[in-house]
mmCIF file of C-alpha atoms (C1' of nucleotides) in Angstrom:
data_model
loop_
_atom_site.group_PDB
_atom_site.id
_atom_site.type_symbol
_atom_site.label_atom_id
_atom_site.label_comp_id
_atom_site.label_asym_id
_atom_site.label_seq_id
_atom_site.Cartn_x
_atom_site.Cartn_y
_atom_site.Cartn_z
ATOM 1 C CA MET A 1 0.062 -0.103 -0.030
ATOM 2 C CA GLU A 2 1.303 3.180 -1.023
ATOM 3 C CA ASN A 3 1.887 5.926 1.646
ATOM 4 C CA HIS A 4 2.527 9.724 1.422
ATOM 5 C CA SER A 5 6.275 9.247 1.294
ATOM 6 C CA ASP A 6 6.029 6.858 -1.562
ATOM 7 C CA ILE A 7 3.894 9.181 -3.771
ATOM 8 C CA LEU A 8 6.282 11.937 -3.121
ATOM 9 C CA LYS A 9 9.476 9.714 -4.105
ATOM 10 C CA ARG A 10 7.810 8.347 -7.133
ATOM 11 C CA ASN A 11 7.280 11.980 -8.341
ATOM 12 C CA GLY A 12 10.808 12.832 -7.697
ATOM 13 C CA LEU A 13 10.280 15.028 -4.771
ATOM 14 C CA SER A 14 11.983 15.518 -1.500
ATOM 15 C CA VAL A 15 10.277 14.092 1.529
ATOM 16 C CA THR A 16 9.534 16.811 3.648
ATOM 17 C CA GLU A 17 7.122 17.646 6.689
ATOM 18 C CA SER A 18 4.805 20.191 4.860
ATOM 19 C CA ARG A 19 4.675 17.885 1.891
ATOM 20 C CA LYS A 20 3.578 15.006 3.859
ATOM 21 C CA LYS A 21 1.108 16.706 5.856
ATOM 22 C CA ILE A 22 -0.677 18.405 3.074
ATOM 23 C CA LEU A 23 -0.612 15.335 0.937
ATOM 24 C CA GLU A 24 -2.157 13.546 3.999
ATOM 25 C CA LEU A 25 -4.905 16.273 4.250
ATOM 26 C CA PHE A 26 -5.643 15.320 0.557
ATOM 27 C CA LEU A 27 -5.613 11.685 1.295
ATOM 28 C CA ASP A 28 -7.922 11.808 4.474
ATOM 29 C CA SER A 29 -10.415 14.322 2.650
ATOM 30 C CA GLU A 30 -13.276 12.950 0.521
ATOM 31 C CA GLY A 31 -13.807 16.164 -1.281
ATOM 32 C CA ALA A 32 -11.627 19.069 -2.770
ATOM 33 C CA LEU A 33 -9.697 21.572 -0.697
ATOM 34 C CA ALA A 34 -9.257 25.262 -1.175
ATOM 35 C CA HIS A 35 -6.158 26.816 -0.363
ATOM 36 C CA ALA A 36 -7.803 28.239 2.553
ATOM 37 C CA ASP A 37 -8.936 24.931 3.964
ATOM 38 C CA ILE A 38 -5.202 23.773 4.141
ATOM 39 C CA GLU A 39 -4.130 27.037 5.923
ATOM 40 C CA LYS A 40 -6.965 27.086 8.214
ATOM 41 C CA ASN A 41 -6.626 23.385 9.402
ATOM 42 C CA THR A 42 -5.180 23.688 13.016
ATOM 43 C CA ASP A 43 -2.976 20.645 12.395
ATOM 44 C CA VAL A 44 -1.049 22.506 9.583
ATOM 45 C CA ALA A 45 0.867 25.584 10.731
ATOM 46 C CA PHE A 46 3.265 26.244 7.788
ATOM 47 C CA ASP A 47 3.926 29.459 6.183
ATOM 48 C CA ARG A 48 1.418 30.656 3.556
ATOM 49 C CA VAL A 49 4.074 30.655 0.984
ATOM 50 C CA THR A 50 4.873 26.924 1.662
ATOM 51 C CA VAL A 51 1.435 26.208 1.064
ATOM 52 C CA TYR A 52 1.434 27.914 -2.126
ATOM 53 C CA ARG A 53 4.375 26.518 -3.230
ATOM 54 C CA THR A 54 3.725 22.941 -2.361
ATOM 55 C CA LEU A 55 0.250 22.985 -3.984
ATOM 56 C CA GLN A 56 1.972 24.514 -7.373
ATOM 57 C CA THR A 57 4.582 21.422 -7.078
ATOM 58 C CA PHE A 58 1.832 19.088 -6.690
ATOM 59 C CA VAL A 59 0.021 20.319 -9.629
ATOM 60 C CA ASP A 60 3.168 20.435 -11.731
ATOM 61 C CA LYS A 61 3.764 16.721 -10.758
ATOM 62 C CA GLY A 62 0.223 15.571 -11.349
ATOM 63 C CA ILE A 63 -0.372 14.599 -7.820
ATOM 64 C CA ILE A 64 -3.237 17.196 -7.668
ATOM 65 C CA HIS A 65 -5.401 18.862 -10.165
ATOM 66 C CA GLN A 66 -7.273 22.011 -10.216
ATOM 67 C CA ILE A 67 -10.957 22.535 -10.202
ATOM 68 C CA PRO A 68 -12.612 25.582 -11.725
ATOM 69 C CA THR A 69 -15.283 27.573 -9.691
ATOM 70 C CA THR A 70 -17.168 30.961 -10.164
ATOM 71 C CA ASP A 71 -15.940 32.046 -6.850
ATOM 72 C CA ASN A 72 -12.673 33.323 -7.100
ATOM 73 C CA SER A 73 -11.024 30.672 -5.281
ATOM 74 C CA ILE A 74 -9.176 27.361 -6.863
ATOM 75 C CA LEU A 75 -10.302 23.863 -5.667
ATOM 76 C CA TYR A 76 -7.642 21.284 -5.566
ATOM 77 C CA ALA A 77 -8.212 17.555 -5.668
ATOM 78 C CA LEU A 78 -6.154 14.252 -5.607
ATOM 79 C CA CYS A 79 -5.596 12.650 -9.101
ATOM 80 C CA LYS A 80 -7.066 9.421 -8.676
ATOM 81 C CA HIS A 81 -5.508 8.069 -11.967
ATOM 82 C CA ASN A 82 -1.966 8.089 -12.903
ATOM 83 C CA CYS A 83 -1.295 11.495 -13.994
ATOM 84 C CA GLN A 84 2.173 12.269 -15.490
ATOM 85 C CA GLN A 85 4.044 15.348 -14.922
ATOM 86 C CA GLY A 86 2.408 18.235 -17.164
ATOM 87 C CA HIS A 87 -0.018 15.705 -18.661
ATOM 88 C CA HIS A 88 -3.245 15.494 -16.412
ATOM 89 C CA HIS A 89 -5.965 12.801 -17.110
ATOM 90 C CA ASP A 90 -8.464 14.605 -14.807
ATOM 91 C CA ASN A 91 -11.302 14.344 -17.377
ATOM 92 C CA HIS A 92 -14.106 13.394 -14.782
ATOM 93 C CA VAL A 93 -16.983 15.627 -13.758
ATOM 94 C CA HIS A 94 -16.730 17.645 -10.476
ATOM 95 C CA PHE A 95 -19.697 17.992 -8.495
ATOM 96 C CA ILE A 96 -20.116 20.974 -6.016
ATOM 97 C CA CYS A 97 -22.916 20.611 -3.358
ATOM 98 C CA ASN A 98 -25.070 23.741 -3.034
ATOM 99 C CA SER A 99 -25.895 22.448 0.614
ATOM 100 C CA CYS A 100 -22.779 21.453 2.346
ATOM 101 C CA ASP A 101 -20.220 23.076 -0.189
ATOM 102 C CA LYS A 102 -18.201 19.939 -0.529
ATOM 103 C CA THR A 103 -16.697 19.174 -3.981
ATOM 104 C CA PHE A 104 -16.703 15.715 -5.247
ATOM 105 C CA CYS A 105 -14.389 14.166 -7.955
ATOM 106 C CA LEU A 106 -16.837 11.777 -9.839
ATOM 107 C CA ASP A 107 -14.267 9.765 -11.146
ATOM 108 C CA ASP A 108 -16.594 7.493 -13.034
ATOM 109 C CA VAL A 109 -18.440 10.215 -14.940
ATOM 110 C CA THR A 110 -16.300 11.223 -18.059
ATOM 111 C CA VAL A 111 -16.503 14.757 -19.554
ATOM 112 C CA PRO A 112 -18.652 14.135 -22.677
ATOM 113 C CA ASP A 113 -17.358 15.171 -25.937
ATOM 114 C CA VAL A 114 -19.102 18.183 -27.524
ATOM 115 C CA LYS A 115 -19.283 19.233 -31.097
ATOM 116 C CA LEU A 116 -17.418 22.829 -31.410
ATOM 117 C CA PRO A 117 -18.167 25.127 -34.114
ATOM 118 C CA LYS A 118 -16.082 24.891 -37.184
ATOM 119 C CA GLY A 119 -12.506 26.265 -36.580
ATOM 120 C CA PHE A 120 -12.365 25.681 -33.001
ATOM 121 C CA THR A 121 -9.818 22.986 -31.762
ATOM 122 C CA PRO A 122 -10.347 21.347 -28.263
ATOM 123 C CA ALA A 123 -7.582 20.475 -26.081
ATOM 124 C CA GLN A 124 -9.054 20.004 -22.758
ATOM 125 C CA ALA A 125 -12.639 20.110 -21.372
ATOM 126 C CA ALA A 126 -13.787 20.724 -17.768
ATOM 127 C CA MET A 127 -17.423 20.082 -16.479
ATOM 128 C CA VAL A 128 -18.743 21.286 -13.079
ATOM 129 C CA VAL A 129 -21.949 20.368 -12.077
ATOM 130 C CA THR A 130 -23.956 21.903 -8.877
ATOM 131 C CA GLY A 131 -26.793 20.549 -7.077
ATOM 132 C CA VAL A 132 -27.305 18.680 -4.084
ATOM 133 C CA CYS A 133 -24.985 15.643 -2.888
ATOM 134 C CA ILE A 134 -25.794 12.276 -1.610
ATOM 135 C CA ASP A 135 -24.842 13.146 1.946
ATOM 136 C CA CYS A 136 -27.371 16.249 1.886
ATOM 137 C CA LYS A 137 -30.410 14.622 -0.112
ATOM 138 C CA GLY A 138 -33.673 14.158 1.565
ATOM 139 C CA MET B 1 -33.293 48.157 -31.254
ATOM 140 C CA GLU B 2 -32.540 47.876 -27.513
ATOM 141 C CA ASN B 3 -29.728 49.977 -26.078
ATOM 142 C CA HIS B 4 -27.869 50.175 -22.956
ATOM 143 C CA SER B 5 -30.506 52.287 -21.280
ATOM 144 C CA ASP B 6 -33.371 50.097 -22.245
ATOM 145 C CA ILE B 7 -31.598 46.941 -21.010
ATOM 146 C CA LEU B 8 -30.984 48.606 -17.481
ATOM 147 C CA LYS B 9 -34.702 49.788 -17.280
ATOM 148 C CA ARG B 10 -35.943 46.473 -18.329
ATOM 149 C CA ASN B 11 -34.239 44.926 -15.283
ATOM 150 C CA GLY B 12 -35.462 47.617 -12.928
ATOM 151 C CA LEU B 13 -32.154 49.406 -12.419
ATOM 152 C CA SER B 14 -31.233 53.219 -12.339
ATOM 153 C CA VAL B 15 -29.621 54.344 -15.103
ATOM 154 C CA THR B 16 -26.177 55.688 -14.337
ATOM 155 C CA GLU B 17 -23.029 56.594 -16.095
ATOM 156 C CA SER B 18 -20.985 53.735 -14.877
ATOM 157 C CA ARG B 19 -23.641 51.135 -15.409
ATOM 158 C CA LYS B 20 -24.127 52.269 -18.898
ATOM 159 C CA LYS B 21 -20.274 52.334 -19.812
ATOM 160 C CA ILE B 22 -19.705 48.669 -18.307
ATOM 161 C CA LEU B 23 -22.598 47.576 -19.865
ATOM 162 C CA GLU B 24 -21.348 49.122 -23.347
ATOM 163 C CA LEU B 25 -17.845 47.311 -22.792
ATOM 164 C CA PHE B 26 -19.635 43.960 -22.715
ATOM 165 C CA LEU B 27 -22.033 44.758 -25.967
ATOM 166 C CA ASP B 28 -18.863 45.957 -27.793
ATOM 167 C CA SER B 29 -16.779 43.005 -26.816
ATOM 168 C CA GLU B 30 -16.877 39.699 -28.535
ATOM 169 C CA GLY B 31 -15.482 37.527 -25.572
ATOM 170 C CA ALA B 32 -15.668 37.463 -21.893
ATOM 171 C CA LEU B 33 -14.396 40.135 -19.674
ATOM 172 C CA ALA B 34 -12.443 39.920 -16.227
ATOM 173 C CA HIS B 35 -12.933 42.388 -13.721
ATOM 174 C CA ALA B 36 -9.273 43.584 -14.419
ATOM 175 C CA ASP B 37 -10.129 44.090 -18.010
ATOM 176 C CA ILE B 38 -12.957 46.426 -17.112
ATOM 177 C CA GLU B 39 -10.674 48.206 -14.580
ATOM 178 C CA LYS B 40 -7.807 48.658 -17.053
ATOM 179 C CA ASN B 41 -9.830 49.976 -19.649
ATOM 180 C CA THR B 42 -8.911 53.429 -20.262
ATOM 181 C CA ASP B 43 -12.245 54.836 -21.268
ATOM 182 C CA VAL B 44 -13.551 53.548 -17.718
ATOM 183 C CA ALA B 45 -12.162 55.412 -14.667
ATOM 184 C CA PHE B 46 -14.706 54.223 -12.122
ATOM 185 C CA ASP B 47 -13.872 53.357 -8.617
ATOM 186 C CA ARG B 48 -12.883 49.653 -7.986
ATOM 187 C CA VAL B 49 -15.700 49.363 -5.665
ATOM 188 C CA THR B 50 -18.208 50.494 -8.195
ATOM 189 C CA VAL B 51 -17.051 48.016 -10.796
ATOM 190 C CA TYR B 52 -17.174 45.253 -8.240
ATOM 191 C CA ARG B 53 -20.882 46.319 -7.297
ATOM 192 C CA THR B 54 -21.861 46.807 -10.937
ATOM 193 C CA LEU B 55 -20.679 43.418 -11.872
ATOM 194 C CA GLN B 56 -22.632 41.714 -8.840
ATOM 195 C CA THR B 57 -25.784 43.684 -9.658
ATOM 196 C CA PHE B 58 -25.632 42.692 -13.437
ATOM 197 C CA VAL B 59 -25.146 39.067 -12.295
ATOM 198 C CA ASP B 60 -27.929 39.332 -9.848
ATOM 199 C CA LYS B 61 -30.156 40.603 -12.548
ATOM 200 C CA GLY B 62 -29.377 38.087 -15.214
ATOM 201 C CA ILE B 63 -27.681 40.399 -17.541
ATOM 202 C CA ILE B 64 -24.417 38.926 -17.264
ATOM 203 C CA HIS B 65 -23.178 35.326 -16.233
ATOM 204 C CA GLN B 66 -19.947 34.093 -14.702
ATOM 205 C CA ILE B 67 -17.366 31.560 -16.561
ATOM 206 C CA PRO B 68 -15.553 29.361 -14.155
ATOM 207 C CA THR B 69 -11.767 29.278 -14.428
ATOM 208 C CA THR B 70 -8.982 27.651 -12.908
ATOM 209 C CA ASP B 71 -6.832 30.730 -12.405
ATOM 210 C CA ASN B 72 -8.485 32.475 -9.681
ATOM 211 C CA SER B 73 -10.301 35.045 -11.960
ATOM 212 C CA ILE B 74 -13.664 35.163 -12.699
ATOM 213 C CA LEU B 75 -14.949 35.831 -16.151
ATOM 214 C CA TYR B 76 -17.905 37.533 -17.121
ATOM 215 C CA ALA B 77 -20.078 37.512 -20.310
ATOM 216 C CA LEU B 78 -23.478 38.909 -21.491
ATOM 217 C CA CYS B 79 -26.469 36.563 -21.178
ATOM 218 C CA LYS B 80 -27.634 36.199 -24.775
ATOM 219 C CA HIS B 81 -30.982 34.704 -24.209
ATOM 220 C CA ASN B 82 -33.530 36.020 -21.807
ATOM 221 C CA CYS B 83 -32.181 35.227 -18.047
ATOM 222 C CA GLN B 84 -34.433 36.080 -15.380
ATOM 223 C CA GLN B 85 -33.369 37.593 -12.017
ATOM 224 C CA GLY B 86 -31.840 34.566 -10.049
ATOM 225 C CA HIS B 87 -32.420 32.126 -13.027
ATOM 226 C CA HIS B 88 -29.706 31.858 -15.622
ATOM 227 C CA HIS B 89 -29.982 30.060 -18.808
ATOM 228 C CA ASP B 90 -26.476 30.308 -19.713
ATOM 229 C CA ASN B 91 -26.183 26.351 -20.515
ATOM 230 C CA HIS B 92 -23.876 26.945 -23.287
ATOM 231 C CA VAL B 93 -20.415 25.774 -23.455
ATOM 232 C CA HIS B 94 -17.389 28.391 -22.851
ATOM 233 C CA PHE B 95 -14.140 28.241 -24.887
ATOM 234 C CA ILE B 96 -11.031 29.713 -23.713
ATOM 235 C CA CYS B 97 -8.124 30.095 -26.333
ATOM 236 C CA ASN B 98 -4.746 29.039 -25.137
ATOM 237 C CA SER B 99 -3.087 31.305 -27.850
ATOM 238 C CA CYS B 100 -5.125 34.761 -27.491
ATOM 239 C CA ASP B 101 -6.525 33.876 -24.190
ATOM 240 C CA LYS B 102 -10.058 35.117 -25.423
ATOM 241 C CA THR B 103 -13.213 33.499 -23.865
ATOM 242 C CA PHE B 104 -16.025 32.696 -26.207
ATOM 243 C CA CYS B 105 -19.665 31.890 -25.530
ATOM 244 C CA LEU B 106 -20.652 29.029 -27.903
ATOM 245 C CA ASP B 107 -24.408 29.975 -27.648
ATOM 246 C CA ASP B 108 -25.070 27.203 -29.966
ATOM 247 C CA VAL B 109 -23.455 24.606 -28.021
ATOM 248 C CA THR B 110 -25.414 23.183 -25.299
ATOM 249 C CA VAL B 111 -23.754 21.570 -22.139
ATOM 250 C CA PRO B 112 -24.729 17.998 -22.647
ATOM 251 C CA ASP B 113 -26.434 16.139 -19.604
ATOM 252 C CA VAL B 114 -24.228 13.639 -17.852
ATOM 253 C CA LYS B 115 -25.590 10.753 -15.928
ATOM 254 C CA LEU B 116 -24.728 11.333 -12.188
ATOM 255 C CA PRO B 117 -24.082 8.458 -9.650
ATOM 256 C CA LYS B 118 -27.057 7.499 -7.580
ATOM 257 C CA GLY B 119 -27.903 10.244 -4.944
ATOM 258 C CA PHE B 120 -26.659 13.334 -6.731
ATOM 259 C CA THR B 121 -29.203 15.678 -7.943
ATOM 260 C CA PRO B 122 -27.892 18.159 -10.466
ATOM 261 C CA ALA B 123 -29.226 22.111 -10.573
ATOM 262 C CA GLN B 124 -26.766 23.445 -12.996
ATOM 263 C CA ALA B 125 -23.870 22.538 -15.089
ATOM 264 C CA ALA B 126 -20.865 24.616 -16.470
ATOM 265 C CA MET B 127 -18.624 23.419 -19.104
ATOM 266 C CA VAL B 128 -15.257 25.025 -20.036
ATOM 267 C CA VAL B 129 -13.107 23.832 -23.116
ATOM 268 C CA THR B 130 -9.810 25.055 -23.851
ATOM 269 C CA GLY B 131 -7.779 24.843 -27.091
ATOM 270 C CA VAL B 132 -7.432 27.031 -30.206
ATOM 271 C CA CYS B 133 -10.061 29.269 -31.396
ATOM 272 C CA ILE B 134 -10.973 30.136 -34.952
ATOM 273 C CA ASP B 135 -8.894 33.303 -35.053
ATOM 274 C CA CYS B 136 -5.873 31.873 -33.926
ATOM 275 C CA LYS B 137 -5.773 28.331 -35.983
ATOM 276 C CA GLY B 138 -3.401 27.859 -38.710
ATOM 277 C "C1'" DT C 1 29.126 12.398 7.171
ATOM 278 C "C1'" DA C 2 30.255 16.291 4.363
ATOM 279 C "C1'" DA C 3 28.985 18.471 0.162
ATOM 280 C "C1'" DA C 4 25.612 19.971 -3.191
ATOM 281 C "C1'" DA C 5 20.935 20.457 -3.928
ATOM 282 C "C1'" DC C 6 16.519 21.601 -2.569
ATOM 283 C "C1'" DT C 7 12.909 23.531 0.765
ATOM 284 C "C1'" DT C 8 11.120 26.585 4.092
ATOM 285 C "C1'" DG C 9 10.110 31.047 6.584
ATOM 286 C "C1'" DC C 10 10.700 35.635 6.802
ATOM 287 C "C1'" DA C 11 10.066 39.946 5.132
ATOM 288 C "C1'" DA C 12 8.485 43.045 1.989
ATOM 289 C "C1'" DC C 13 5.394 44.185 -1.370
ATOM 290 C "C1'" DA C 14 1.450 43.611 -4.782
ATOM 291 C "C1'" DT C 15 -3.139 42.723 -6.225
ATOM 292 C "C1'" DT C 16 -7.612 41.534 -5.027
ATOM 293 C "C1'" DA C 17 -11.931 42.219 -2.595
ATOM 294 C "C1'" DT C 18 -15.267 43.773 1.225
ATOM 295 C "C1'" DT C 19 -17.647 47.230 4.347
ATOM 296 C "C1'" DG C 20 -19.318 51.618 6.172
ATOM 297 C "C1'" DC C 21 -20.727 55.969 5.635
ATOM 298 C "C1'" DA C 22 -21.281 60.661 3.661
ATOM 299 C "C1'" DA C 23 -21.830 63.095 -0.707
ATOM 300 C "C1'" DA C 24 -23.753 63.123 -5.305
ATOM 301 C "C1'" DA C 25 -26.994 61.300 -8.690
ATOM 302 C "C1'" DA C 26 -31.024 59.308 -10.193
ATOM 303 C "C1'" DT C 27 -36.125 58.722 -9.823
ATOM 304 C "C1'" DC C 28 -40.472 59.590 -7.858
ATOM 305 C "C1'" DT C 29 -44.315 62.558 -6.383
ATOM 306 C "C1'" DT C 30 -46.917 66.417 -6.926
ATOM 307 C "C1'" DA D 1 -40.423 71.367 -12.784
ATOM 308 C "C1'" DA D 2 -38.629 71.442 -8.177
ATOM 309 C "C1'" DG D 3 -38.280 69.224 -4.093
ATOM 310 C "C1'" DA D 4 -38.437 64.652 -1.311
ATOM 311 C "C1'" DT D 5 -37.056 59.848 -1.384
ATOM 312 C "C1'" DT D 6 -34.377 56.309 -2.981
ATOM 313 C "C1'" DT D 7 -30.450 54.760 -5.060
ATOM 314 C "C1'" DT D 8 -25.419 54.842 -6.253
ATOM 315 C "C1'" DT D 9 -20.971 56.277 -5.957
ATOM 316 C "C1'" DG D 10 -16.452 57.253 -4.200
ATOM 317 C "C1'" DC D 11 -13.558 57.642 -0.443
ATOM 318 C "C1'" DA D 12 -11.080 55.650 3.367
ATOM 319 C "C1'" DA D 13 -10.038 51.777 5.910
ATOM 320 C "C1'" DT D 14 -9.542 47.099 6.241
ATOM 321 C "C1'" DA D 15 -9.009 42.396 4.974
ATOM 322 C "C1'" DA D 16 -7.731 38.663 2.124
ATOM 323 C "C1'" DT D 17 -4.958 36.760 -1.098
ATOM 324 C "C1'" DG D 18 -0.778 35.828 -4.071
ATOM 325 C "C1'" DT D 19 4.342 36.825 -5.164
ATOM 326 C "C1'" DT D 20 9.335 37.546 -4.823
ATOM 327 C "C1'" DG D 21 14.205 37.445 -3.157
ATOM 328 C "C1'" DC D 22 17.211 35.617 0.146
ATOM 329 C "C1'" DA D 23 19.386 33.593 4.049
ATOM 330 C "C1'" DA D 24 18.840 29.664 7.186
ATOM 331 C "C1'" DG D 25 17.627 25.090 7.740
ATOM 332 C "C1'" DT D 26 16.437 20.241 5.447
ATOM 333 C "C1'" DT D 27 16.973 16.530 2.521
ATOM 334 C "C1'" DT D 28 19.507 13.831 -0.495
ATOM 335 C "C1'" DT D 29 23.557 12.409 -2.808
ATOM 336 C "C1'" DA D 30 28.155 10.463 -3.066
#
DNA sequence: TAAAACTTGCAACATTATTGCAAAAATCTT
DNA sequence: AAGATTTTTGCAATAATGTTGCAAGTTTTA
């Protein structure tokens, strides 16, 4: 079973306290995390700058991916599939619950292809669905 | 032919210089605008706060809609169809060009339905495609 | 274990966003 | 059309968020 350090090593990263802790946060959390979530977590008391740099490093290495939102914040979530450096395979749909505000990676729901107008060449597609999640329904 | 003031009146808004100018910017621009685009526009010299509040008002009234991005900025674009207050119909796909960075509302491309896992109830769906636009191809 | 490479935290700074309130402008009323 | 009412604006202050350089501290390499 692969642990924090293994994931870091596999990606050619030095194994440091901050990276282990932040990675652990992602492994322990079901949904996606915003920068603020990580900074506010009482267990983690790293410098803001370290959090910014760690998240950027993880994105670069393909350990986490970004989820687009309309509220001026970036959400980050673990890449479940094998993402290579600079080549993400996070083509799954994201679900943001209007009730509990949690964000889910629907790993089994693939972003469908769409037919673009003539002249437009797609490279990547992201899809975000809002609504009520399985924990808040009823 | 409906002009700036008509649109504002129709939405129950006072007709003011800032609202007319900002709305004009949207009517004149093909793509979507970020807050910074509006603020940096030389023709518009309003207070930052006014721009924030005007954009929020326009969103509330359904005159413009927000486009999700992964770069910590919110893009705004005119609602082409009749959006009612608090009830947007901006269910079209957005395209962001990696070359010129312009954002297009593909009004004729509808966001496809996806089958969500059991327990998830969708309310709204957004889709953003990146790639090369019609102006930059070749 | 020492040297090399990398990471962290601090400090300073830059940008972006929010709130209260008084002045100014737009709308309403007569 | 002029004053009263309502709404909007701009300023000031404050908060939140993001970036960069550099010295000190860690991790990795050999």
